[in-house]
PDB file of C-alpha atoms in Angstrom:
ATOM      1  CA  UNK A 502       0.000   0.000   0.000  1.00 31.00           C
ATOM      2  CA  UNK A 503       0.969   3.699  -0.525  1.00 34.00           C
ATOM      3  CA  UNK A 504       1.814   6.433   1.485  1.00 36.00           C
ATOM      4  CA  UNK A 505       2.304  10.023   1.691  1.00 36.00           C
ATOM      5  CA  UNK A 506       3.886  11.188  -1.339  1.00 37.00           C
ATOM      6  CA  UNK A 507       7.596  12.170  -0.702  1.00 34.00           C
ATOM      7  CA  UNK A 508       6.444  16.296  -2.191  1.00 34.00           C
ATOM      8  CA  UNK A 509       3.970  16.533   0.023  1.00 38.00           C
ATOM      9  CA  UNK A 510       5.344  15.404   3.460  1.00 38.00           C
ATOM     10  CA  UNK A 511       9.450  15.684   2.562  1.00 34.00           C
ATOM     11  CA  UNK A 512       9.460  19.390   1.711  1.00 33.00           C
ATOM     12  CA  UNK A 513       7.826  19.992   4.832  1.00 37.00           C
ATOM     13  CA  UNK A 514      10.561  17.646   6.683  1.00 39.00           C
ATOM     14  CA  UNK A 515      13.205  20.205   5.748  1.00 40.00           C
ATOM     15  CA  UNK A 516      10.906  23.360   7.334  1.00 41.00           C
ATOM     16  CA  UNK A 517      11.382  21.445  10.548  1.00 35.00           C
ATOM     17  CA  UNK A 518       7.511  20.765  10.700  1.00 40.00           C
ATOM     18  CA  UNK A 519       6.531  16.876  11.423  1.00 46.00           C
ATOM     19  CA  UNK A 520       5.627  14.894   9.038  1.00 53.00           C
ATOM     20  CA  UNK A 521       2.411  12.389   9.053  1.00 63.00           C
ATOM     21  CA  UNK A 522       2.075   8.734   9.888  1.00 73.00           C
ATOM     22  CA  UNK A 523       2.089   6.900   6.567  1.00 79.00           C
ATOM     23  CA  UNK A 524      -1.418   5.885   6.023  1.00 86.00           C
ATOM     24  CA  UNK A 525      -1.720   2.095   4.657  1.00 89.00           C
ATOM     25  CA  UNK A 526      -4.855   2.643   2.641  1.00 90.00           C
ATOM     26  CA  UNK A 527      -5.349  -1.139   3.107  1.00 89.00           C
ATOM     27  CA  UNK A 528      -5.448  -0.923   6.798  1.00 88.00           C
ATOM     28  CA  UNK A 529      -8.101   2.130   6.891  1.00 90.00           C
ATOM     29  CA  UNK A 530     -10.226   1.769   3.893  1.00 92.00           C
ATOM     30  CA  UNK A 531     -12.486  -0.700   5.543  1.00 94.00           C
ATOM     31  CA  UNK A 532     -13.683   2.029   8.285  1.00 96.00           C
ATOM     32  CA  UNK A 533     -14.774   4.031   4.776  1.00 95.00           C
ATOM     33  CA  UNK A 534     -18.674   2.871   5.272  1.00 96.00           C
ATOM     34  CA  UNK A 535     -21.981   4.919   5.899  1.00 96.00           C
ATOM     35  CA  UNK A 536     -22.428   3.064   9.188  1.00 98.00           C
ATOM     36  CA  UNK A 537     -18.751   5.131  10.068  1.00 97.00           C
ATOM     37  CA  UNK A 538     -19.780   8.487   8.465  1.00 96.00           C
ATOM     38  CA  UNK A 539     -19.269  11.015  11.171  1.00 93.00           C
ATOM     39  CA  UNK A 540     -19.265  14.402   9.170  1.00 90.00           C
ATOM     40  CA  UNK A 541     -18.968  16.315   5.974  1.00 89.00           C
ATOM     41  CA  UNK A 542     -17.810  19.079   4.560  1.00 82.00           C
ATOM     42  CA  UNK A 543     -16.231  20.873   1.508  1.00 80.00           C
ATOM     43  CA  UNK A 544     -13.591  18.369   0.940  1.00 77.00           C
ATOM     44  CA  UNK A 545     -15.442  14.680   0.933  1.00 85.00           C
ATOM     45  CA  UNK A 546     -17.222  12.809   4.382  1.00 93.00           C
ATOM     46  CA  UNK A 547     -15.632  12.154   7.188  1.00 94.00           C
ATOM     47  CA  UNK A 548     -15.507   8.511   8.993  1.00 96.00           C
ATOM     48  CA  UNK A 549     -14.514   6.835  12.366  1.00 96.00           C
ATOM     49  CA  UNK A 550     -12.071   4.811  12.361  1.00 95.00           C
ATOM     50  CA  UNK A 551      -8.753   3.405  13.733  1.00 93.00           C
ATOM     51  CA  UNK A 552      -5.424   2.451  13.023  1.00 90.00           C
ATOM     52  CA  UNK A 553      -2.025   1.192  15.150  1.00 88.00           C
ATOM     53  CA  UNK A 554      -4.974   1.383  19.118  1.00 90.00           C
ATOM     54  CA  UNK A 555      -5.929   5.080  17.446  1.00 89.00           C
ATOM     55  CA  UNK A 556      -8.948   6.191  17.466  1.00 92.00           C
ATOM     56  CA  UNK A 557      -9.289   8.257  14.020  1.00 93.00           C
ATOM     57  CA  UNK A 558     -11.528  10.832  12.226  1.00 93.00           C
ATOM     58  CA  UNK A 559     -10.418  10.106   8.482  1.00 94.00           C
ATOM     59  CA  UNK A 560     -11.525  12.798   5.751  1.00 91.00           C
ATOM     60  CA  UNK A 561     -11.624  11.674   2.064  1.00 90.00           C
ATOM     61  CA  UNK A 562     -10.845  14.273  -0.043  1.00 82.00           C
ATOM     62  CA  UNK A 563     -12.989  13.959  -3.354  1.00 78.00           C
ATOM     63  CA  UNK A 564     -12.836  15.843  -6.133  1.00 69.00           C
ATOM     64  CA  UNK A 565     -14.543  19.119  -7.048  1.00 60.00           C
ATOM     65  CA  UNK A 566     -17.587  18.716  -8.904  1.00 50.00           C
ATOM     66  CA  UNK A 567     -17.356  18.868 -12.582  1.00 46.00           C
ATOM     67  CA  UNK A 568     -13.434  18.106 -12.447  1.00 46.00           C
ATOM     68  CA  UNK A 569     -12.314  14.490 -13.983  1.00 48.00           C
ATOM     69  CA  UNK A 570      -9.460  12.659 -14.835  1.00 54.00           C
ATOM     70  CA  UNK A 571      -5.984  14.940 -14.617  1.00 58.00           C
ATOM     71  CA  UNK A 572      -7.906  17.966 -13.461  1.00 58.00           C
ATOM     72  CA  UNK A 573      -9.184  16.026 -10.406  1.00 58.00           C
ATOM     73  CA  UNK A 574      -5.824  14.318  -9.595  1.00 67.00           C
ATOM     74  CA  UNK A 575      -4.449  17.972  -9.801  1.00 72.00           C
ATOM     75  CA  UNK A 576      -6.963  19.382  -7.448  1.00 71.00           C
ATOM     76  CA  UNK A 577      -6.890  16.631  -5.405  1.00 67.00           C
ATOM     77  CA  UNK A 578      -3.394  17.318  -4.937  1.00 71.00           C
ATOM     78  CA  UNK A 579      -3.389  20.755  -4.436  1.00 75.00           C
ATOM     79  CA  UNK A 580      -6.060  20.504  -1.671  1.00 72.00           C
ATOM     80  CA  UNK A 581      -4.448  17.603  -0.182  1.00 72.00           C
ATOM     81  CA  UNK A 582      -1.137  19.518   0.172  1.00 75.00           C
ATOM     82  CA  UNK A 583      -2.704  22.416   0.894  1.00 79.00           C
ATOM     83  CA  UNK A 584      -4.541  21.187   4.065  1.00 72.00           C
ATOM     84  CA  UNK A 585      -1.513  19.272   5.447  1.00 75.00           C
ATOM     85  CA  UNK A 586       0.796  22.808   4.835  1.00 76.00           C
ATOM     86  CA  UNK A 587      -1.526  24.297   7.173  1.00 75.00           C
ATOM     87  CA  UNK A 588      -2.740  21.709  10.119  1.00 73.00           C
ATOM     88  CA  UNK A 589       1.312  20.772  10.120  1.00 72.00           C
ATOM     89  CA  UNK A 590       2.305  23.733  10.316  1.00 75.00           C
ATOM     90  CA  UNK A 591       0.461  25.803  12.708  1.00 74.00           C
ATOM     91  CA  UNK A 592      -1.129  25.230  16.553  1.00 76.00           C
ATOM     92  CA  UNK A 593      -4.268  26.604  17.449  1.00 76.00           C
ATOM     93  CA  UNK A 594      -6.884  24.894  19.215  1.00 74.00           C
ATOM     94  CA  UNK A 595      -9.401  25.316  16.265  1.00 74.00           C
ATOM     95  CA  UNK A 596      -7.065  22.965  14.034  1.00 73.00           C
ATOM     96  CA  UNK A 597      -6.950  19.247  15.203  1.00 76.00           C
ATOM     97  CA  UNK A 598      -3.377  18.014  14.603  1.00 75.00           C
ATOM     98  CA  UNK A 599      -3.084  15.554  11.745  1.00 82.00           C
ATOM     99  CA  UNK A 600      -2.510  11.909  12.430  1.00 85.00           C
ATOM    100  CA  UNK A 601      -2.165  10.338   9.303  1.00 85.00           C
ATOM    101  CA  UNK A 602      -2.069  10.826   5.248  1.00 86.00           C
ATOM    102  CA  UNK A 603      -2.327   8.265   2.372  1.00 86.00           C
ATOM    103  CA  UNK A 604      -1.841  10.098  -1.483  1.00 81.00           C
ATOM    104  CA  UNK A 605      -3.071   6.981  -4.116  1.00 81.00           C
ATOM    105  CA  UNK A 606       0.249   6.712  -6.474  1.00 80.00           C
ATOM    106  CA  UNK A 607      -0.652   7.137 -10.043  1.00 77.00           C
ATOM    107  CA  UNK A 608      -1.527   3.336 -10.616  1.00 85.00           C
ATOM    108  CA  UNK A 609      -3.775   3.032  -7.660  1.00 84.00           C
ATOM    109  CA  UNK A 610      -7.289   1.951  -8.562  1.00 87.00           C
ATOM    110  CA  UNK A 611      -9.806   4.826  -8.975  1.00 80.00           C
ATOM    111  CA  UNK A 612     -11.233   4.076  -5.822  1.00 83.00           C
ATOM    112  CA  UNK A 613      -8.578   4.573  -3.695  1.00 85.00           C
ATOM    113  CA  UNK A 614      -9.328   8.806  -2.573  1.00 84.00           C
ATOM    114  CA  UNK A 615      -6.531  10.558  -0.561  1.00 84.00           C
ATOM    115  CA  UNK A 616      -6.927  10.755   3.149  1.00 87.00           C
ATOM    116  CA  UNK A 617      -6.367  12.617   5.814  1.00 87.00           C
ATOM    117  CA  UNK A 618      -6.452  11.436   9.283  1.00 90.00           C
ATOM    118  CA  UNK A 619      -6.956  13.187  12.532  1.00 88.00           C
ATOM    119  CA  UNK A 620      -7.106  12.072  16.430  1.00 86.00           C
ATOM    120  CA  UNK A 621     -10.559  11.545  16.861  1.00 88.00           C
ATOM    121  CA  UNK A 622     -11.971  13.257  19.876  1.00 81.00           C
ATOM    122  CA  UNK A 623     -14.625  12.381  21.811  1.00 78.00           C
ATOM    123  CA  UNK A 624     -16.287  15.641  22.132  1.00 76.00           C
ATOM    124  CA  UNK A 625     -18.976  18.050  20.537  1.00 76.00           C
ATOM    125  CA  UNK A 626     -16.351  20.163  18.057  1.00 72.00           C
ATOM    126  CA  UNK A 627     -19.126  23.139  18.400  1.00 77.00           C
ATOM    127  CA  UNK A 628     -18.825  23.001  22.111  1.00 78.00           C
ATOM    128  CA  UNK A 629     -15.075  22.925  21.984  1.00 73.00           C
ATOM    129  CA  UNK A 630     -14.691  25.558  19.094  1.00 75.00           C
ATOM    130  CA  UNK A 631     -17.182  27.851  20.397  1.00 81.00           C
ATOM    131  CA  UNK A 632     -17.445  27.131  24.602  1.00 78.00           C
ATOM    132  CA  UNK A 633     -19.371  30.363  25.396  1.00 77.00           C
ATOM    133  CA  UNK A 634     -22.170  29.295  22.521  1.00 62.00           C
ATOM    134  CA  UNK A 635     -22.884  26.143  24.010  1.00 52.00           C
TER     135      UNK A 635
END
């Protein structure tokens, strides 16, 4: 199984920001059911799940409607990298550090969607990002 692409996490290696967990998409992919659907949101659903005693929150990032082949790889991509470039980099209790990543290598089946993984917590995510609102 795949990992992390080595542009994505290795660039960031050299900032001096921690890279992800290397996803096997093999070892998560069968948490990717309705029955595990926990959110959604711009990007693709959102599932429990767990991998290495971790409980997980794993977002599939799907493409943009309207965008096939290359374009959606691209995007894919570029969202992909651009979500990791921020939740590694940066602390602030409205980001949930990243866990995990898995980017499908160009000869993965089409099935196989990039993921992101976070620490799942066991909380309301309104209640923590907003406390006074709740």
């Amino acid at each position: 199984a795949a990992a992390i692409d080595a542009g994505a996490a290795a660039a960031r290696a050299d900032d001096g920001v921690a890279t992800c967990i290397r996803l096997p998409y093999d070892a998560v992919s069968r948490y990717l059911v309705d029955a595990n659907v926990i959110g959604a949101g711009g990007y693709g659903r959102v599932y429990r799940g767990e991998h290495a005693g971790m409980a997980l929150a794993i977002k599939v990032i799907e493409p943009r409607a309207g965008m096939a082949g290359d374009d959606a790889d691209d995007e894919e991509r570029r969202a992909l990298d651009a979500e990791l470039n921020v939740v590694s980099r940066y602390r602030h209790p409205h980001l949930l550090p990243v866990s995990g990543a898995y980017v499908p290598p160009a000869d993965a089946p089409p099935h196989h969607r990039p993921l992101i993984a976070y620490q799942l917590l066991h909380c309301d995510l309104t209640e923590r990002l907003f406390p006074a609102a709740a």
